[in-house]
PDB file of C-alpha atoms in Angstrom:
ATOM      1  CA  LYS A   1     157.730 159.328 -37.538  1.00 69.00           C
ATOM      2  CA  LEU A   2     157.002 162.040 -34.471  1.00 67.00           C
ATOM      3  CA  ILE A   3     160.618 161.842 -33.053  1.00 67.00           C
ATOM      4  CA  GLU A   4     162.704 162.401 -36.108  1.00 72.00           C
ATOM      5  CA  LYS A   5     160.708 164.758 -37.673  1.00 67.00           C
ATOM      6  CA  ILE A   6     161.830 166.927 -34.065  1.00 64.00           C
ATOM      7  CA  ASN A   7     165.372 164.995 -35.087  1.00 69.00           C
ATOM      8  CA  SER A   8     165.699 165.757 -38.897  1.00 74.00           C
ATOM      9  CA  GLY A   9     164.626 170.628 -37.648  1.00 70.00           C
ATOM     10  CA  LYS A  10     161.448 170.092 -39.197  1.00 71.00           C
ATOM     11  CA  SER A  11     159.176 169.696 -36.521  1.00 67.00           C
ATOM     12  CA  THR A  12     156.110 172.085 -35.887  1.00 72.00           C
ATOM     13  CA  ASP A  13     154.683 173.764 -32.685  1.00 74.00           C
ATOM     14  CA  ASP A  14     151.474 170.586 -33.098  1.00 76.00           C
ATOM     15  CA  ASP A  15     154.612 168.586 -33.660  1.00 72.00           C
ATOM     16  CA  LYS A  16     156.441 169.425 -30.675  1.00 76.00           C
ATOM     17  CA  LEU A  17     152.924 169.826 -28.580  1.00 80.00           C
ATOM     18  CA  LYS A  18     152.315 166.455 -29.296  1.00 81.00           C
ATOM     19  CA  GLU A  19     155.269 165.624 -28.381  1.00 80.00           C
ATOM     20  CA  ILE A  20     155.421 166.998 -24.848  1.00 83.00           C
ATOM     21  CA  GLU A  21     152.058 165.457 -24.808  1.00 88.00           C
ATOM     22  CA  LEU A  22     153.415 162.611 -24.876  1.00 87.00           C
ATOM     23  CA  GLY A  23     157.001 162.481 -22.827  1.00 87.00           C
ATOM     24  CA  LYS A  24     153.846 163.223 -20.311  1.00 92.00           C
ATOM     25  CA  LYS A  25     152.136 160.077 -20.918  1.00 93.00           C
ATOM     26  CA  ILE A  26     155.039 158.482 -20.880  1.00 92.00           C
ATOM     27  CA  ARG A  27     155.748 160.124 -17.486  1.00 93.00           C
ATOM     28  CA  ASP A  28     152.203 159.461 -15.878  1.00 93.00           C
ATOM     29  CA  LEU A  29     152.780 155.782 -17.015  1.00 94.00           C
ATOM     30  CA  ARG A  30     156.213 154.631 -15.366  1.00 93.00           C
ATOM     31  CA  ASP A  31     155.255 157.257 -12.276  1.00 93.00           C
ATOM     32  CA  LYS A  32     151.483 154.676 -12.334  1.00 93.00           C
ATOM     33  CA  ILE A  33     154.176 151.774 -12.175  1.00 94.00           C
ATOM     34  CA  ASP A  34     156.598 152.977  -9.314  1.00 92.00           C
ATOM     35  CA  GLU A  35     152.794 152.785  -7.652  1.00 92.00           C
ATOM     36  CA  ASN A  36     152.075 149.674  -8.644  1.00 92.00           C
ATOM     37  CA  ASP A  37     155.177 148.292  -7.577  1.00 93.00           C
ATOM     38  CA  ASP A  38     155.301 150.263  -4.099  1.00 92.00           C
ATOM     39  CA  HIS A  39     151.799 148.216  -3.767  1.00 92.00           C
ATOM     40  CA  ILE A  40     153.058 145.188  -4.705  1.00 94.00           C
ATOM     41  CA  LYS A  41     156.303 145.590  -2.690  1.00 93.00           C
ATOM     42  CA  ASN A  42     153.105 146.615   0.378  1.00 94.00           C
ATOM     43  CA  LYS A  43     151.794 143.040  -0.280  1.00 94.00           C
ATOM     44  CA  ILE A  44     154.716 140.722  -0.986  1.00 95.00           C
ATOM     45  CA  ALA A  45     155.697 142.382   2.974  1.00 95.00           C
ATOM     46  CA  ARG A  46     152.305 141.943   4.066  1.00 95.00           C
ATOM     47  CA  VAL A  47     152.001 137.958   3.814  1.00 95.00           C
ATOM     48  CA  ILE A  48     156.047 137.556   4.689  1.00 95.00           C
ATOM     49  CA  ASN A  49     154.962 139.850   8.481  1.00 95.00           C
ATOM     50  CA  ALA A  50     151.593 137.090   8.203  1.00 96.00           C
ATOM     51  CA  LYS A  51     153.709 133.903   7.214  1.00 95.00           C
ATOM     52  CA  ILE A  52     156.179 135.213  10.605  1.00 95.00           C
ATOM     53  CA  ASP A  53     153.229 135.604  13.341  1.00 95.00           C
ATOM     54  CA  PHE A  54     151.354 132.258  11.796  1.00 96.00           C
ATOM     55  CA  GLN A  55     155.070 130.864  12.526  1.00 96.00           C
ATOM     56  CA  LYS A  56     155.392 132.261  16.249  1.00 96.00           C
ATOM     57  CA  ALA A  57     151.398 130.876  17.332  1.00 96.00           C
ATOM     58  CA  ILE A  58     153.090 127.605  15.547  1.00 97.00           C
ATOM     59  CA  ASN A  59     156.075 127.419  18.374  1.00 96.00           C
ATOM     60  CA  LEU A  60     153.701 129.078  21.365  1.00 97.00           C
ATOM     61  CA  VAL A  61     151.635 125.926  20.167  1.00 97.00           C
ATOM     62  CA  ASN A  62     154.069 123.351  20.175  1.00 97.00           C
ATOM     63  CA  GLU A  63     155.435 125.383  23.376  1.00 97.00           C
ATOM     64  CA  LEU A  64     151.670 124.950  25.245  1.00 97.00           C
ATOM     65  CA  LYS A  65     151.504 120.769  24.301  1.00 97.00           C
ATOM     66  CA  LYS A  66     155.082 120.510  24.940  1.00 97.00           C
ATOM     67  CA  ASP A  67     153.791 122.060  28.973  1.00 96.00           C
ATOM     68  CA  ILE A  68     150.492 120.149  28.840  1.00 97.00           C
ATOM     69  CA  ALA A  69     152.119 117.162  29.298  1.00 95.00           C
ATOM     70  CA  GLU A  70     155.297 117.901  31.249  1.00 96.00           C
ATOM     71  CA  TYR A  71     151.792 119.684  33.850  1.00 95.00           C
ATOM     72  CA  LYS A  72     150.549 115.620  33.077  1.00 94.00           C
ATOM     73  CA  LYS A  73     153.976 113.869  34.102  1.00 94.00           C
ATOM     74  CA  ASN A  74     153.708 115.438  37.206  1.00 94.00           C
ATOM     75  CA  ILE A  75     150.698 115.810  38.108  1.00 94.00           C
ATOM     76  CA  ALA A  76     150.912 111.859  37.604  1.00 91.00           C
ATOM     77  CA  LYS A  77     153.969 111.520  39.523  1.00 89.00           C
ATOM     78  CA  ARG A  78     151.951 112.658  42.458  1.00 89.00           C
ATOM     79  CA  TYR A  79     149.182 110.843  42.472  1.00 87.00           C
ATOM     80  CA  ASN A  80     151.674 107.806  42.263  1.00 84.00           C
ATOM     81  CA  SER A  81     153.522 109.061  44.488  1.00 70.00           C
TER      82      SER A  81
END
């Protein structure tokens, strides 16, 4: 109704102040939404990085297991020969 009043040219100074306040509140809400979006994006990025780091750790453990198995084979060969 406020916008209709302003568009019709029948608005008062009080109506115009209300419109300005409303515009400010809308901008503030948009800013908060943008901040929350950035916060969520940062959290997602941290989770992805943690998952990548975890996968690297798993790969290292698997490589170590292979190295240990190879080491055991070499020791067994030495003692059997």
